[in-house]
Amino acid sequence: MSKFTTITAKVEEDGIALIELNRPKVLNAINRSMVSELLSAFEQFDRDGRVKAIVLTGNNRAFAAGADIDEMMNDDAITLELLNQFKDWDQLHTIKKPIIGAVSGYCFGGGFELALCCDILFASEKAQFGFPEIKLGVMPGAGGTVKLTKLMGQKKALEWLWLGEPMSAKEAHQHGVINRVVAPELVLEEAVKFARTIASKAPLSLRLIKETVYKAVDDSVLDGMQFERKNFYLLFSSEDQKEGMKAFAEKRRANFKGK
Ligand code: CO8
């Protein structure tokens, strides 16, 4: 694993990789180095055969309080365009393995957008989510507007984005933005436990279900079903499908190999 300065990343037991955001003095504000290091860590874990699922977390005070305001405050539109600022960010969406987010504390702006890049989200009951960009005279720029609208519907999304006020973990959960709310001291533990549970499932099925669900978000139901069908057929060319169904018939636990 490469040496990082804005995050830490390691492979734990049971095929779980853990990435922690590590700029605590600025509440894990996301600068460009952090996005590039995150992408590097995710890509290394995606290629690493030992890793079955990836857990992303911050610290107790903040998952991340947004993009680094100091870094971008003097930028103009042309500088941002020439920097091709979202090149690495877009690549985060190409990670094939399951990503489980464990959120405590502030999860604002670009931090919320990073959390929304996770496939499953666990949050502390004290976590706060929000898009305060309107208070800075901007708006979300890394998918927040689009993803929030798809998750909670246009009326509620407009209300949150226009007000820029934080929503509690309970509210985020009620609107389908996160999966589970847990006691503050259990967030990481529960996220890792969930990661371990899915790590024992058929790797190819996990991979193609993830791909198909995200395609479904953008497609009409019928187009999505065609795509789903192709991936469903594809799984029937795997050894794991034969093993899984044989194990069912033999009333034993399947031994999946990811082939
Ligand atoms: N950027 C840079 N520094 C930050 C940020 C940030 N987003 N958030 C906090 N910090 C710094 C503070 O400046 C402070 O530094 P110092 O100690 O040197 O003064 C330190 O972190 C601690 O912060 P506070 O003293 O403010 O802590 P409080 O507990 O009083 O307040 C808050 C916590 C409410 C979270 C407050 O810090 C805050 O409002 N932060 C900014 C939140 C925000 O506006 N986020 C949105 C940023 S814009 C954005 O994310 C656009 C995304 C575009 C896509 C980018 C993709 C990566």
mmCIF file of N, CA, C and O in Angstrom, residues 19-100:
data_model
loop_
_atom_site.group_PDB
_atom_site.id
_atom_site.type_symbol
_atom_site.label_atom_id
_atom_site.label_comp_id
_atom_site.label_asym_id
_atom_site.label_seq_id
_atom_site.Cartn_x
_atom_site.Cartn_y
_atom_site.Cartn_z
ATOM 1 N N ILE A 19 -10.278 2.431 5.312
ATOM 2 C CA ILE A 19 -9.703 3.728 4.945
ATOM 3 C C ILE A 19 -10.238 4.761 5.938
ATOM 4 O O ILE A 19 -11.453 4.867 6.143
ATOM 5 N N GLU A 20 -9.313 5.518 6.567
ATOM 6 C CA GLU A 20 -9.724 6.577 7.501
ATOM 7 C C GLU A 20 -9.253 7.929 6.981
ATOM 8 O O GLU A 20 -8.084 8.075 6.613
ATOM 9 N N LEU A 21 -10.158 8.891 6.952
ATOM 10 C CA LEU A 21 -9.776 10.255 6.567
ATOM 11 C C LEU A 21 -8.948 10.821 7.712
ATOM 12 O O LEU A 21 -9.287 10.624 8.886
ATOM 13 N N ASN A 22 -7.870 11.532 7.391
ATOM 14 C CA ASN A 22 -6.920 11.873 8.445
ATOM 15 C C ASN A 22 -6.388 13.307 8.334
ATOM 16 O O ASN A 22 -5.191 13.530 8.179
ATOM 17 N N ARG A 23 -7.318 14.281 8.385
ATOM 18 C CA ARG A 23 -6.914 15.696 8.521
ATOM 19 C C ARG A 23 -7.710 16.262 9.704
ATOM 20 O O ARG A 23 -8.541 17.177 9.544
ATOM 21 N N PRO A 24 -7.497 15.706 10.907
ATOM 22 C CA PRO A 24 -8.375 16.037 12.033
ATOM 23 C C PRO A 24 -8.383 17.522 12.401
ATOM 24 O O PRO A 24 -9.421 18.026 12.848
ATOM 25 N N LYS A 25 -7.260 18.216 12.166
ATOM 26 C CA LYS A 25 -7.210 19.638 12.583
ATOM 27 C C LYS A 25 -8.197 20.496 11.817
ATOM 28 O O LYS A 25 -8.625 21.544 12.284
ATOM 29 N N VAL A 26 -8.545 20.075 10.592
ATOM 30 C CA VAL A 26 -9.520 20.844 9.801
ATOM 31 C C VAL A 26 -10.788 20.019 9.556
ATOM 32 O O VAL A 26 -11.467 20.153 8.543
ATOM 33 N N LEU A 27 -11.124 19.179 10.543
ATOM 34 C CA LEU A 27 -12.347 18.360 10.497
ATOM 35 C C LEU A 27 -12.424 17.548 9.198
ATOM 36 O O LEU A 27 -13.480 17.421 8.583
ATOM 37 N N ASN A 28 -11.260 17.035 8.810
ATOM 38 C CA ASN A 28 -11.152 16.187 7.602
ATOM 39 C C ASN A 28 -11.611 16.894 6.327
ATOM 40 O O ASN A 28 -12.142 16.246 5.405
ATOM 41 N N ALA A 29 -11.422 18.199 6.271
ATOM 42 C CA ALA A 29 -11.762 18.924 5.038
ATOM 43 C C ALA A 29 -11.031 18.257 3.870
ATOM 44 O O ALA A 29 -9.847 17.915 3.969
ATOM 45 N N ILE A 30 -11.758 18.088 2.777
ATOM 46 C CA ILE A 30 -11.239 17.305 1.641
ATOM 47 C C ILE A 30 -10.505 18.224 0.669
ATOM 48 O O ILE A 30 -11.131 19.065 0.021
ATOM 49 N N ASN A 31 -9.174 18.080 0.609
ATOM 50 C CA ASN A 31 -8.426 18.838 -0.400
ATOM 51 C C ASN A 31 -8.136 17.918 -1.594
ATOM 52 O O ASN A 31 -8.482 16.747 -1.593
ATOM 53 N N ARG A 32 -7.480 18.487 -2.600
ATOM 54 C CA ARG A 32 -7.271 17.704 -3.837
ATOM 55 C C ARG A 32 -6.361 16.511 -3.587
ATOM 56 O O ARG A 32 -6.552 15.443 -4.170
ATOM 57 N N SER A 33 -5.368 16.672 -2.691
ATOM 58 C CA SER A 33 -4.483 15.529 -2.391
ATOM 59 C C SER A 33 -5.302 14.394 -1.795
ATOM 60 O O SER A 33 -5.065 13.222 -2.086
ATOM 61 N N MET A 34 -6.268 14.752 -0.930
ATOM 62 C CA MET A 34 -7.060 13.692 -0.289
ATOM 63 C C MET A 34 -7.874 12.915 -1.331
ATOM 64 O O MET A 34 -7.945 11.690 -1.291
ATOM 65 N N VAL A 35 -8.457 13.617 -2.293
ATOM 66 C CA VAL A 35 -9.250 12.909 -3.318
ATOM 67 C C VAL A 35 -8.343 11.971 -4.101
ATOM 68 O O VAL A 35 -8.674 10.808 -4.356
ATOM 69 N N SER A 36 -7.139 12.467 -4.435
ATOM 70 C CA SER A 36 -6.237 11.628 -5.215
ATOM 71 C C SER A 36 -5.741 10.431 -4.395
ATOM 72 O O SER A 36 -5.640 9.315 -4.902
ATOM 73 N N GLU A 37 -5.482 10.641 -3.090
ATOM 74 C CA GLU A 37 -5.059 9.521 -2.244
ATOM 75 C C GLU A 37 -6.202 8.520 -2.029
ATOM 76 O O GLU A 37 -5.991 7.308 -2.011
ATOM 77 N N LEU A 38 -7.408 9.056 -1.872
ATOM 78 C CA LEU A 38 -8.567 8.152 -1.723
ATOM 79 C C LEU A 38 -8.713 7.263 -2.950
ATOM 80 O O LEU A 38 -8.886 6.045 -2.841
ATOM 81 N N LEU A 39 -8.609 7.883 -4.122
ATOM 82 C CA LEU A 39 -8.755 7.100 -5.350
ATOM 83 C C LEU A 39 -7.668 6.028 -5.423
ATOM 84 O O LEU A 39 -7.936 4.863 -5.745
ATOM 85 N N SER A 40 -6.441 6.427 -5.089
ATOM 86 C CA SER A 40 -5.330 5.473 -5.133
ATOM 87 C C SER A 40 -5.594 4.295 -4.185
ATOM 88 O O SER A 40 -5.426 3.127 -4.564
ATOM 89 N N ALA A 41 -6.037 4.580 -2.961
ATOM 90 C CA ALA A 41 -6.295 3.509 -1.990
ATOM 91 C C ALA A 41 -7.443 2.613 -2.468
ATOM 92 O O ALA A 41 -7.337 1.381 -2.458
ATOM 93 N N PHE A 42 -8.533 3.236 -2.925
ATOM 94 C CA PHE A 42 -9.672 2.436 -3.402
ATOM 95 C C PHE A 42 -9.256 1.536 -4.569
ATOM 96 O O PHE A 42 -9.632 0.364 -4.630
ATOM 97 N N GLU A 43 -8.467 2.096 -5.499
ATOM 98 C CA GLU A 43 -8.081 1.296 -6.676
ATOM 99 C C GLU A 43 -7.172 0.144 -6.271
ATOM 100 O O GLU A 43 -7.289 -0.963 -6.796
ATOM 101 N N GLN A 44 -6.248 0.411 -5.306
ATOM 102 C CA GLN A 44 -5.374 -0.678 -4.854
ATOM 103 C C GLN A 44 -6.191 -1.790 -4.201
ATOM 104 O O GLN A 44 -5.955 -2.968 -4.442
ATOM 105 N N PHE A 45 -7.178 -1.406 -3.380
ATOM 106 C CA PHE A 45 -8.001 -2.417 -2.715
ATOM 107 C C PHE A 45 -8.900 -3.150 -3.719
ATOM 108 O O PHE A 45 -9.200 -4.322 -3.554
ATOM 109 N N ASP A 46 -9.344 -2.423 -4.748
ATOM 110 C CA ASP A 46 -10.198 -3.055 -5.758
ATOM 111 C C ASP A 46 -9.427 -4.164 -6.493
ATOM 112 O O ASP A 46 -10.000 -5.169 -6.892
ATOM 113 N N ARG A 47 -8.101 -3.947 -6.644
ATOM 114 C CA ARG A 47 -7.273 -4.949 -7.349
ATOM 115 C C ARG A 47 -6.784 -6.052 -6.422
ATOM 116 O O ARG A 47 -6.370 -7.107 -6.874
ATOM 117 N N ASP A 48 -6.799 -5.803 -5.116
ATOM 118 C CA ASP A 48 -6.191 -6.709 -4.134
ATOM 119 C C ASP A 48 -7.123 -7.902 -3.869
ATOM 120 O O ASP A 48 -8.206 -7.740 -3.301
ATOM 121 N N GLY A 49 -6.688 -9.084 -4.269
ATOM 122 C CA GLY A 49 -7.515 -10.288 -4.141
ATOM 123 C C GLY A 49 -7.888 -10.631 -2.709
ATOM 124 O O GLY A 49 -8.881 -11.316 -2.472
ATOM 125 N N ARG A 50 -7.122 -10.128 -1.723
ATOM 126 C CA ARG A 50 -7.455 -10.426 -0.317
ATOM 127 C C ARG A 50 -8.677 -9.636 0.143
ATOM 128 O O ARG A 50 -9.369 -10.019 1.082
ATOM 129 N N VAL A 51 -8.934 -8.501 -0.513
ATOM 130 C CA VAL A 51 -9.974 -7.576 -0.027
ATOM 131 C C VAL A 51 -11.339 -7.909 -0.625
ATOM 132 O O VAL A 51 -11.489 -8.026 -1.839
ATOM 133 N N LYS A 52 -12.325 -8.075 0.247
ATOM 134 C CA LYS A 52 -13.687 -8.391 -0.210
ATOM 135 C C LYS A 52 -14.613 -7.178 -0.094
ATOM 136 O O LYS A 52 -15.587 -7.061 -0.828
ATOM 137 N N ALA A 53 -14.351 -6.312 0.881
ATOM 138 C CA ALA A 53 -15.191 -5.118 1.062
ATOM 139 C C ALA A 53 -14.343 -4.029 1.711
ATOM 140 O O ALA A 53 -13.365 -4.328 2.413
ATOM 141 N N ILE A 54 -14.722 -2.765 1.460
ATOM 142 C CA ILE A 54 -13.932 -1.625 1.944
ATOM 143 C C ILE A 54 -14.799 -0.776 2.879
ATOM 144 O O ILE A 54 -15.949 -0.464 2.542
ATOM 145 N N VAL A 55 -14.238 -0.417 4.036
ATOM 146 C CA VAL A 55 -14.953 0.454 4.981
ATOM 147 C C VAL A 55 -14.259 1.821 4.964
ATOM 148 O O VAL A 55 -13.030 1.905 5.062
ATOM 149 N N LEU A 56 -15.067 2.878 4.825
ATOM 150 C CA LEU A 56 -14.537 4.249 4.808
ATOM 151 C C LEU A 56 -15.083 4.996 6.018
ATOM 152 O O LEU A 56 -16.301 4.995 6.257
ATOM 153 N N THR A 57 -14.189 5.653 6.770
ATOM 154 C CA THR A 57 -14.662 6.371 7.958
ATOM 155 C C THR A 57 -13.839 7.645 8.197
ATOM 156 O O THR A 57 -12.830 7.882 7.516
ATOM 157 N N GLY A 58 -14.298 8.447 9.172
ATOM 158 C CA GLY A 58 -13.556 9.639 9.580
ATOM 159 C C GLY A 58 -13.161 9.476 11.030
ATOM 160 O O GLY A 58 -12.629 8.435 11.417
ATOM 161 N N ASN A 59 -13.440 10.480 11.872
ATOM 162 C CA ASN A 59 -13.214 10.324 13.311
ATOM 163 C C ASN A 59 -14.504 10.702 14.043
ATOM 164 O O ASN A 59 -15.520 11.007 13.415
ATOM 165 N N ASN A 60 -14.462 10.705 15.374
ATOM 166 C CA ASN A 60 -15.697 10.946 16.131
ATOM 167 C C ASN A 60 -16.275 12.329 15.883
ATOM 168 O O ASN A 60 -17.484 12.519 15.881
ATOM 169 N N ARG A 61 -15.390 13.315 15.673
ATOM 170 C CA ARG A 61 -15.879 14.697 15.542
ATOM 171 C C ARG A 61 -16.398 14.975 14.121
ATOM 172 O O ARG A 61 -17.344 15.735 13.934
ATOM 173 N N ALA A 62 -15.737 14.368 13.143
ATOM 174 C CA ALA A 62 -16.155 14.638 11.760
ATOM 175 C C ALA A 62 -15.846 13.469 10.843
ATOM 176 O O ALA A 62 -14.750 12.906 10.898
ATOM 177 N N PHE A 63 -16.837 13.135 10.014
ATOM 178 C CA PHE A 63 -16.524 12.297 8.849
ATOM 179 C C PHE A 63 -15.724 13.213 7.920
ATOM 180 O O PHE A 63 -14.561 12.971 7.671
ATOM 181 N N ALA A 64 -16.316 14.304 7.484
ATOM 182 C CA ALA A 64 -15.603 15.378 6.770
ATOM 183 C C ALA A 64 -16.528 16.589 6.695
ATOM 184 O O ALA A 64 -17.691 16.453 6.324
ATOM 185 N N ALA A 65 -15.964 17.770 7.034
ATOM 186 C CA ALA A 65 -16.793 18.989 7.086
ATOM 187 C C ALA A 65 -16.836 19.716 5.740
ATOM 188 O O ALA A 65 -17.073 20.909 5.689
ATOM 189 N N GLY A 66 -16.589 18.972 4.659
ATOM 190 C CA GLY A 66 -16.721 19.575 3.332
ATOM 191 C C GLY A 66 -15.422 19.613 2.584
ATOM 192 O O GLY A 66 -14.386 19.137 3.081
ATOM 193 N N ALA A 67 -15.483 20.158 1.368
ATOM 194 C CA ALA A 67 -14.253 20.389 0.611
ATOM 195 C C ALA A 67 -13.454 21.453 1.349
ATOM 196 O O ALA A 67 -14.022 22.242 2.125
ATOM 197 N N ASP A 68 -12.142 21.465 1.118
ATOM 198 C CA ASP A 68 -11.263 22.415 1.806
ATOM 199 C C ASP A 68 -11.507 23.821 1.263
ATOM 200 O O ASP A 68 -11.116 24.148 0.132
ATOM 201 N N ILE A 69 -12.168 24.638 2.076
ATOM 202 C CA ILE A 69 -12.562 25.983 1.630
ATOM 203 C C ILE A 69 -11.322 26.844 1.356
ATOM 204 O O ILE A 69 -11.264 27.592 0.382
ATOM 205 N N ASP A 70 -10.284 26.680 2.217
ATOM 206 C CA ASP A 70 -9.059 27.484 2.022
ATOM 207 C C ASP A 70 -8.453 27.232 0.644
ATOM 208 O O ASP A 70 -7.946 28.144 -0.004
ATOM 209 N N GLU A 71 -8.501 25.970 0.230
ATOM 210 C CA GLU A 71 -7.844 25.615 -1.029
ATOM 211 C C GLU A 71 -8.552 26.224 -2.239
ATOM 212 O O GLU A 71 -7.921 26.554 -3.229
ATOM 213 N N MET A 72 -9.895 26.354 -2.147
ATOM 214 C CA MET A 72 -10.628 26.756 -3.361
ATOM 215 C C MET A 72 -11.115 28.202 -3.339
ATOM 216 O O MET A 72 -11.623 28.693 -4.344
ATOM 217 N N MET A 73 -10.918 28.893 -2.193
ATOM 218 C CA MET A 73 -11.596 30.193 -2.085
ATOM 219 C C MET A 73 -11.163 31.219 -3.136
ATOM 220 O O MET A 73 -11.955 32.055 -3.550
ATOM 221 N N ASN A 74 -9.908 31.108 -3.612
ATOM 222 C CA ASN A 74 -9.449 32.089 -4.605
ATOM 223 C C ASN A 74 -9.507 31.586 -6.042
ATOM 224 O O ASN A 74 -9.035 32.248 -6.956
ATOM 225 N N ASP A 75 -10.071 30.387 -6.229
ATOM 226 C CA ASP A 75 -10.150 29.836 -7.588
ATOM 227 C C ASP A 75 -11.206 30.567 -8.400
ATOM 228 O O ASP A 75 -12.201 31.048 -7.857
ATOM 229 N N ASP A 76 -10.979 30.617 -9.727
ATOM 230 C CA ASP A 76 -12.063 31.067 -10.598
ATOM 231 C C ASP A 76 -12.491 29.895 -11.480
ATOM 232 O O ASP A 76 -11.876 28.821 -11.449
ATOM 233 N N ALA A 77 -13.549 30.107 -12.244
ATOM 234 C CA ALA A 77 -14.144 29.004 -13.010
ATOM 235 C C ALA A 77 -13.143 28.392 -13.986
ATOM 236 O O ALA A 77 -13.079 27.172 -14.144
ATOM 237 N N ILE A 78 -12.333 29.241 -14.617
ATOM 238 C CA ILE A 78 -11.385 28.730 -15.625
ATOM 239 C C ILE A 78 -10.291 27.902 -14.952
ATOM 240 O O ILE A 78 -9.887 26.850 -15.449
ATOM 241 N N THR A 79 -9.827 28.343 -13.763
ATOM 242 C CA THR A 79 -8.827 27.559 -13.024
ATOM 243 C C THR A 79 -9.379 26.170 -12.726
ATOM 244 O O THR A 79 -8.702 25.156 -12.924
ATOM 245 N N LEU A 80 -10.616 26.119 -12.266
ATOM 246 C CA LEU A 80 -11.228 24.826 -11.925
ATOM 247 C C LEU A 80 -11.368 23.954 -13.166
ATOM 248 O O LEU A 80 -11.095 22.753 -13.131
ATOM 249 N N GLU A 81 -11.787 24.554 -14.273
ATOM 250 C CA GLU A 81 -11.941 23.804 -15.519
ATOM 251 C C GLU A 81 -10.576 23.245 -15.956
ATOM 252 O O GLU A 81 -10.452 22.069 -16.294
ATOM 253 N N LEU A 82 -9.540 24.067 -15.898
ATOM 254 C CA LEU A 82 -8.223 23.607 -16.362
ATOM 255 C C LEU A 82 -7.609 22.580 -15.415
ATOM 256 O O LEU A 82 -6.884 21.683 -15.831
ATOM 257 N N LEU A 83 -7.922 22.702 -14.136
ATOM 258 C CA LEU A 83 -7.439 21.707 -13.155
ATOM 259 C C LEU A 83 -8.082 20.343 -13.408
ATOM 260 O O LEU A 83 -7.598 19.331 -12.944
ATOM 261 N N ASN A 84 -9.184 20.353 -14.118
ATOM 262 C CA ASN A 84 -9.984 19.137 -14.329
ATOM 263 C C ASN A 84 -10.270 18.501 -12.975
ATOM 264 O O ASN A 84 -10.057 17.313 -12.733
ATOM 265 N N GLN A 85 -10.772 19.336 -12.108
ATOM 266 C CA GLN A 85 -10.910 19.075 -10.679
ATOM 267 C C GLN A 85 -11.636 17.784 -10.312
ATOM 268 O O GLN A 85 -11.333 17.174 -9.308
ATOM 269 N N PHE A 86 -12.569 17.348 -11.160
ATOM 270 C CA PHE A 86 -13.350 16.167 -10.763
ATOM 271 C C PHE A 86 -12.905 14.867 -11.436
ATOM 272 O O PHE A 86 -13.599 13.862 -11.365
ATOM 273 N N LYS A 87 -11.720 14.923 -12.075
ATOM 274 C CA LYS A 87 -11.250 13.720 -12.792
ATOM 275 C C LYS A 87 -11.117 12.538 -11.835
ATOM 276 O O LYS A 87 -11.662 11.463 -12.069
ATOM 277 N N ASP A 88 -10.388 12.747 -10.722
ATOM 278 C CA ASP A 88 -10.208 11.660 -9.750
ATOM 279 C C ASP A 88 -11.545 11.294 -9.095
ATOM 280 O O ASP A 88 -11.834 10.133 -8.846
ATOM 281 N N TRP A 89 -12.322 12.328 -8.804
ATOM 282 C CA TRP A 89 -13.608 12.107 -8.126
ATOM 283 C C TRP A 89 -14.488 11.157 -8.938
ATOM 284 O O TRP A 89 -15.078 10.213 -8.413
ATOM 285 N N ASP A 90 -14.575 11.423 -10.251
ATOM 286 C CA ASP A 90 -15.437 10.588 -11.098
ATOM 287 C C ASP A 90 -14.978 9.130 -11.059
ATOM 288 O O ASP A 90 -15.797 8.213 -11.096
ATOM 289 N N GLN A 91 -13.652 8.939 -10.964
ATOM 290 C CA GLN A 91 -13.113 7.567 -10.947
ATOM 291 C C GLN A 91 -13.524 6.805 -9.686
ATOM 292 O O GLN A 91 -13.521 5.577 -9.675
ATOM 293 N N LEU A 92 -13.845 7.545 -8.609
ATOM 294 C CA LEU A 92 -14.295 6.852 -7.385
ATOM 295 C C LEU A 92 -15.534 5.992 -7.681
ATOM 296 O O LEU A 92 -15.781 5.001 -7.015
ATOM 297 N N HIS A 93 -16.294 6.407 -8.696
ATOM 298 C CA HIS A 93 -17.526 5.681 -9.022
ATOM 299 C C HIS A 93 -17.266 4.411 -9.831
ATOM 300 O O HIS A 93 -18.212 3.714 -10.204
ATOM 301 N N THR A 94 -15.992 4.138 -10.132
ATOM 302 C CA THR A 94 -15.704 2.929 -10.928
ATOM 303 C C THR A 94 -15.268 1.765 -10.035
ATOM 304 O O THR A 94 -14.957 0.692 -10.542
ATOM 305 N N ILE A 95 -15.220 1.991 -8.709
ATOM 306 C CA ILE A 95 -14.779 0.925 -7.788
ATOM 307 C C ILE A 95 -15.852 -0.167 -7.755
ATOM 308 O O ILE A 95 -17.034 0.111 -7.562
ATOM 309 N N LYS A 96 -15.410 -1.394 -7.938
ATOM 310 C CA LYS A 96 -16.366 -2.498 -8.104
ATOM 311 C C LYS A 96 -16.725 -3.171 -6.781
ATOM 312 O O LYS A 96 -17.780 -3.788 -6.666
ATOM 313 N N LYS A 97 -15.822 -3.113 -5.803
ATOM 314 C CA LYS A 97 -16.101 -3.821 -4.540
ATOM 315 C C LYS A 97 -17.049 -3.000 -3.662
ATOM 316 O O LYS A 97 -17.124 -1.772 -3.808
ATOM 317 N N PRO A 98 -17.737 -3.661 -2.727
ATOM 318 C CA PRO A 98 -18.654 -2.921 -1.854
ATOM 319 C C PRO A 98 -17.906 -1.921 -0.960
ATOM 320 O O PRO A 98 -16.850 -2.260 -0.419
ATOM 321 N N ILE A 99 -18.464 -0.730 -0.846
ATOM 322 C CA ILE A 99 -17.893 0.301 0.030
ATOM 323 C C ILE A 99 -18.925 0.623 1.108
ATOM 324 O O ILE A 99 -20.061 1.025 0.803
ATOM 325 N N ILE A 100 -18.523 0.454 2.364
ATOM 326 C CA ILE A 100 -19.426 0.718 3.481
ATOM 327 C C ILE A 100 -18.911 1.963 4.204
ATOM 328 O O ILE A 100 -17.749 1.996 4.628
#
